[in-house]
mmCIF file of C-alpha atoms in Angstrom:
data_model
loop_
_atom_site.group_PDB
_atom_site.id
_atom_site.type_symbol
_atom_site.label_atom_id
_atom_site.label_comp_id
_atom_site.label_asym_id
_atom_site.label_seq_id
_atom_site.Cartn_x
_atom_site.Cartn_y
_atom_site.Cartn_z
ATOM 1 C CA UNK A 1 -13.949 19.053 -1.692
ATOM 2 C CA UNK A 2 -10.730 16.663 -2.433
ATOM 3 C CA UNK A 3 -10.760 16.202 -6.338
ATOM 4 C CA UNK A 4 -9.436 12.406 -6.614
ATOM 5 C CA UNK A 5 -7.424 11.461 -10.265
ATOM 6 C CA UNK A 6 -8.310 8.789 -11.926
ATOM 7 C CA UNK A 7 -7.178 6.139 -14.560
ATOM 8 C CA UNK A 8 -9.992 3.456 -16.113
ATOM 9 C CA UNK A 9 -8.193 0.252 -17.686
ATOM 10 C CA UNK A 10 -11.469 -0.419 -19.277
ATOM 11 C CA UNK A 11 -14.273 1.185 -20.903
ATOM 12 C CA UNK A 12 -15.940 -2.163 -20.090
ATOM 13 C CA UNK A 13 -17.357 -0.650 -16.460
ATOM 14 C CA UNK A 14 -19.482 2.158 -15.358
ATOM 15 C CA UNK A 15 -17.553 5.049 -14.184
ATOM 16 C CA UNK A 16 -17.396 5.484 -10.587
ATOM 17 C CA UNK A 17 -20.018 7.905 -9.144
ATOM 18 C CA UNK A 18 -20.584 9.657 -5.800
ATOM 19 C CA UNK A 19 -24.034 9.837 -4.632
ATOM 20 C CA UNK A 20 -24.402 12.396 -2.080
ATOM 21 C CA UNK A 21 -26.882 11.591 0.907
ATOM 22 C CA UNK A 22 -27.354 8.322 -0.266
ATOM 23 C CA UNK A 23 -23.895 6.725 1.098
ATOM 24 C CA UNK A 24 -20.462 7.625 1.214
ATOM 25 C CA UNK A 25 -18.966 4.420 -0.024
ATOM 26 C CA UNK A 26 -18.391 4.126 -3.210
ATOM 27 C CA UNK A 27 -18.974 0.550 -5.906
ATOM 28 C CA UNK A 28 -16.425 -0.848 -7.060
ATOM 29 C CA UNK A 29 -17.284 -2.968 -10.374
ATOM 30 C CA UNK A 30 -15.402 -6.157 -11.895
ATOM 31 C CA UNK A 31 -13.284 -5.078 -15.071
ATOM 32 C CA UNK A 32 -13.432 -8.378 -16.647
ATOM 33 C CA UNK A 33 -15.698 -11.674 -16.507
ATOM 34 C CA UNK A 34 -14.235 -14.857 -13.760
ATOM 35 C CA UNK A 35 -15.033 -18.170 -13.167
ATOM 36 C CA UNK A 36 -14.411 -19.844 -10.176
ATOM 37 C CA UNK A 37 -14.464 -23.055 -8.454
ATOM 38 C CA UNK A 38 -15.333 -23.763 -5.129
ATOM 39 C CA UNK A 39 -11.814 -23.117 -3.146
ATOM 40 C CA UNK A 40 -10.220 -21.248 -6.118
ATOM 41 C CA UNK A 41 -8.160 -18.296 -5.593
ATOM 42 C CA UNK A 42 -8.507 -14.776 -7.374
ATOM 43 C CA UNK A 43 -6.741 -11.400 -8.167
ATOM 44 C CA UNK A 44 -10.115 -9.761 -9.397
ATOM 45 C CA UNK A 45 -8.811 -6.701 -11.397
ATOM 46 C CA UNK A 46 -11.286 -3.400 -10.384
ATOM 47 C CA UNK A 47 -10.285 -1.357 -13.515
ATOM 48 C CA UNK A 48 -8.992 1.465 -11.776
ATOM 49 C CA UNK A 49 -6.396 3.259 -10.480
ATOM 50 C CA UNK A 50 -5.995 6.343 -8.524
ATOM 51 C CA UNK A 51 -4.098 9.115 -7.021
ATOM 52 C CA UNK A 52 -5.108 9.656 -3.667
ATOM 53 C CA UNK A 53 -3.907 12.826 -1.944
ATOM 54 C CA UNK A 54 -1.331 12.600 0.489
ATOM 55 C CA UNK A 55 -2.279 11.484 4.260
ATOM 56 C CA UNK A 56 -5.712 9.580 2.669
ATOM 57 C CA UNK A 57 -5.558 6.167 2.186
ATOM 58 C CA UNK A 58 -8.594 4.205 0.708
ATOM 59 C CA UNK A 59 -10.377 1.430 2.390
ATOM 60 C CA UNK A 60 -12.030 -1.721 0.569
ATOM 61 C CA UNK A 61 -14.799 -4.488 1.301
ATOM 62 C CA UNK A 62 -17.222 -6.389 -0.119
ATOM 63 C CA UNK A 63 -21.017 -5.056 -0.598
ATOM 64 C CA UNK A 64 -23.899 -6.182 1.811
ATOM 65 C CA UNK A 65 -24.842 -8.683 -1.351
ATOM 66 C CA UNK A 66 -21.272 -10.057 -2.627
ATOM 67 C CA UNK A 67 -21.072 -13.081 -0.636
ATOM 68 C CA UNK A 68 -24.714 -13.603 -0.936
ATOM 69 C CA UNK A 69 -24.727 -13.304 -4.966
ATOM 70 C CA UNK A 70 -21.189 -14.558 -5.978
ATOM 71 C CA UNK A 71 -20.062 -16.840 -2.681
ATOM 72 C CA UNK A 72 -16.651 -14.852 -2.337
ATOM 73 C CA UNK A 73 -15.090 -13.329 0.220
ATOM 74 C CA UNK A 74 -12.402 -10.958 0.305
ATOM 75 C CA UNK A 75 -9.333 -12.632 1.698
ATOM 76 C CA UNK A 76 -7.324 -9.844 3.316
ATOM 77 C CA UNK A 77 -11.264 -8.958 4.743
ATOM 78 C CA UNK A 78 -10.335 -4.792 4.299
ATOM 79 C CA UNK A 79 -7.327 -3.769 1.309
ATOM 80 C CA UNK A 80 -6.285 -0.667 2.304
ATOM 81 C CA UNK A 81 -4.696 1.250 -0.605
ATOM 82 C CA UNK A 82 -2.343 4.097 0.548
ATOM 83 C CA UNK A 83 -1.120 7.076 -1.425
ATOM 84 C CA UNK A 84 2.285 5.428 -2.686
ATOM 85 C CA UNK A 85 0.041 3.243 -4.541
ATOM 86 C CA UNK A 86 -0.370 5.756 -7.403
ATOM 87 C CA UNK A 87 1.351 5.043 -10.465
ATOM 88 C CA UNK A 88 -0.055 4.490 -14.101
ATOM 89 C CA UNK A 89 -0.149 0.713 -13.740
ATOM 90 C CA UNK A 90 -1.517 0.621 -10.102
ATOM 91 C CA UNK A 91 -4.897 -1.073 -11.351
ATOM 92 C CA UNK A 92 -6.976 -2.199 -7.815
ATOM 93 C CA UNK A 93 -7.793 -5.490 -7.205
ATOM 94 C CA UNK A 94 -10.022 -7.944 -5.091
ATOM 95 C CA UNK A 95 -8.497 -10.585 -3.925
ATOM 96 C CA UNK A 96 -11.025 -13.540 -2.982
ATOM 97 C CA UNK A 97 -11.804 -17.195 -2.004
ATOM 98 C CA UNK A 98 -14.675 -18.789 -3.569
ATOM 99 C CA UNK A 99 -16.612 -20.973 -1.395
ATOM 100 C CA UNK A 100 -18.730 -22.110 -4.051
ATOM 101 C CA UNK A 101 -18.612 -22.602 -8.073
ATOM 102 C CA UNK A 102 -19.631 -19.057 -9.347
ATOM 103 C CA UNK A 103 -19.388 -16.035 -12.478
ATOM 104 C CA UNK A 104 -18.516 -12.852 -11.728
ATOM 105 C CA UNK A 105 -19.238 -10.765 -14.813
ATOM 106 C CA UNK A 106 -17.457 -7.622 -16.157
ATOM 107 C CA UNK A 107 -19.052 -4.942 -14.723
ATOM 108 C CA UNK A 108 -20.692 -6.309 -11.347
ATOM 109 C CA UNK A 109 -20.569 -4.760 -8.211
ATOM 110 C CA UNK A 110 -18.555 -6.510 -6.271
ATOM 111 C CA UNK A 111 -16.691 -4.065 -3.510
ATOM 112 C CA UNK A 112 -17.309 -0.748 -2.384
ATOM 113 C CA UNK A 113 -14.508 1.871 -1.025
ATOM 114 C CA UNK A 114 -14.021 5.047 0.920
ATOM 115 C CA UNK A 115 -11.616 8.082 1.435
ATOM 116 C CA UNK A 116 -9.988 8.494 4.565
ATOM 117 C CA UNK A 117 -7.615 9.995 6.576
ATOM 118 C CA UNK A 118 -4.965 8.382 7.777
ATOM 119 C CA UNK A 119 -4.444 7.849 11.381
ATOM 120 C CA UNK A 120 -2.534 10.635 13.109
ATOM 121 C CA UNK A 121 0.723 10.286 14.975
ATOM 122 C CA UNK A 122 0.394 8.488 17.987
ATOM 123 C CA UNK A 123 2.440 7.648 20.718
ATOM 124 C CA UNK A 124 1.728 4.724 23.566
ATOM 125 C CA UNK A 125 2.199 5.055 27.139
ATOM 126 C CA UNK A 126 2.957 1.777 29.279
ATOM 127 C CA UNK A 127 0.758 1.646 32.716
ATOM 128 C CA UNK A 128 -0.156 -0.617 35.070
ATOM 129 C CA UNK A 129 -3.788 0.322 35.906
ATOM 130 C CA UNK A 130 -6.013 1.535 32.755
ATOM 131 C CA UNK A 131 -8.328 4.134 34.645
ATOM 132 C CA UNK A 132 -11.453 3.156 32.529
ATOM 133 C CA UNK A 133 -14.726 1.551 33.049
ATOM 134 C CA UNK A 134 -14.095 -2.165 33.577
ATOM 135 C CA UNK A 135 -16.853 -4.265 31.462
ATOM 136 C CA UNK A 136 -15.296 -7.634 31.620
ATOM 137 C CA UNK A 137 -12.708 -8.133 29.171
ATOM 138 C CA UNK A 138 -14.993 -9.654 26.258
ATOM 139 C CA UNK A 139 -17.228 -8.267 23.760
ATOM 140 C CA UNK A 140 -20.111 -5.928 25.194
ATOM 141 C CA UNK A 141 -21.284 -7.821 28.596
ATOM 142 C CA UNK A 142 -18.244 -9.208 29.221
ATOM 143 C CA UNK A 143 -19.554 -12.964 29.030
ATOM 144 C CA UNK A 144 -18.069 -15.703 26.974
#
């Protein structure tokens, strides 16, 4: 089991939590109340920051609900933070677009996150036939 340090910039939101069996992504809560108006841009601060341990890199979305309950989406869609992002004044943030007026309070659940690896070394190899399966060229039945 990694052991992950952390720094809260708040004692205004929960403390993060991993629930075994139930999911391994973890909430991700808003460290201070926003307002927004429709088309209004936002750095949401996420009250943390974090030393991940080297080659792990975490990955960032919105919950099921966000867009649903607050009308924002996440503009970069995924934030990946890597493990140079670790100093004492590396707080997290959200950035998002609303698409309608809303409030955000300190303390919602607005993202979720997980630990991973990062992607080994690869190399790539130029061909001129790929030797796989052709299914089209688009999406899953290869239909437009």
């Amino acid at each position: 089991m990694e052991t992950i340090r952390i720094k809260y910039f708040t004692d205004k939101i929960e403390k993060l939590t991993y629930i075994d069996g139930k999911s391994d992504w973890i909430d991700l809560r808003a460290a201070e109340s926003v307002d927004l108006k429709k088309g209004e841009f936002k750095l949401i601060p996420l009250g943390v920051a974090m030393e991940l341990p080297e080659g792990y890199e975490a990955h960032i979305v919105p919950r099921s609900s966000t867009f649903k309950n607050f009308g924002i989406i996440q503009t970069n869609h995924q934030g990946v933070v890597d493990c140079s992002y670790c100093g004492d004044n590396d707080q997290w943030f959200m950035p998002v677009y609303a698409v309608r007026d809303t409030h955000i309070e300190c303390n919602d659940r607005i993202c979720q996150f997980r630990i991973m690896e990062n992607q080994p070394k690869i190399q790539f190899e130029e061909v001129k036939v790929l030797e796989g399966a052709d299914r089209g060229g688009f999406g899953s039945t290869g239909k437009q």
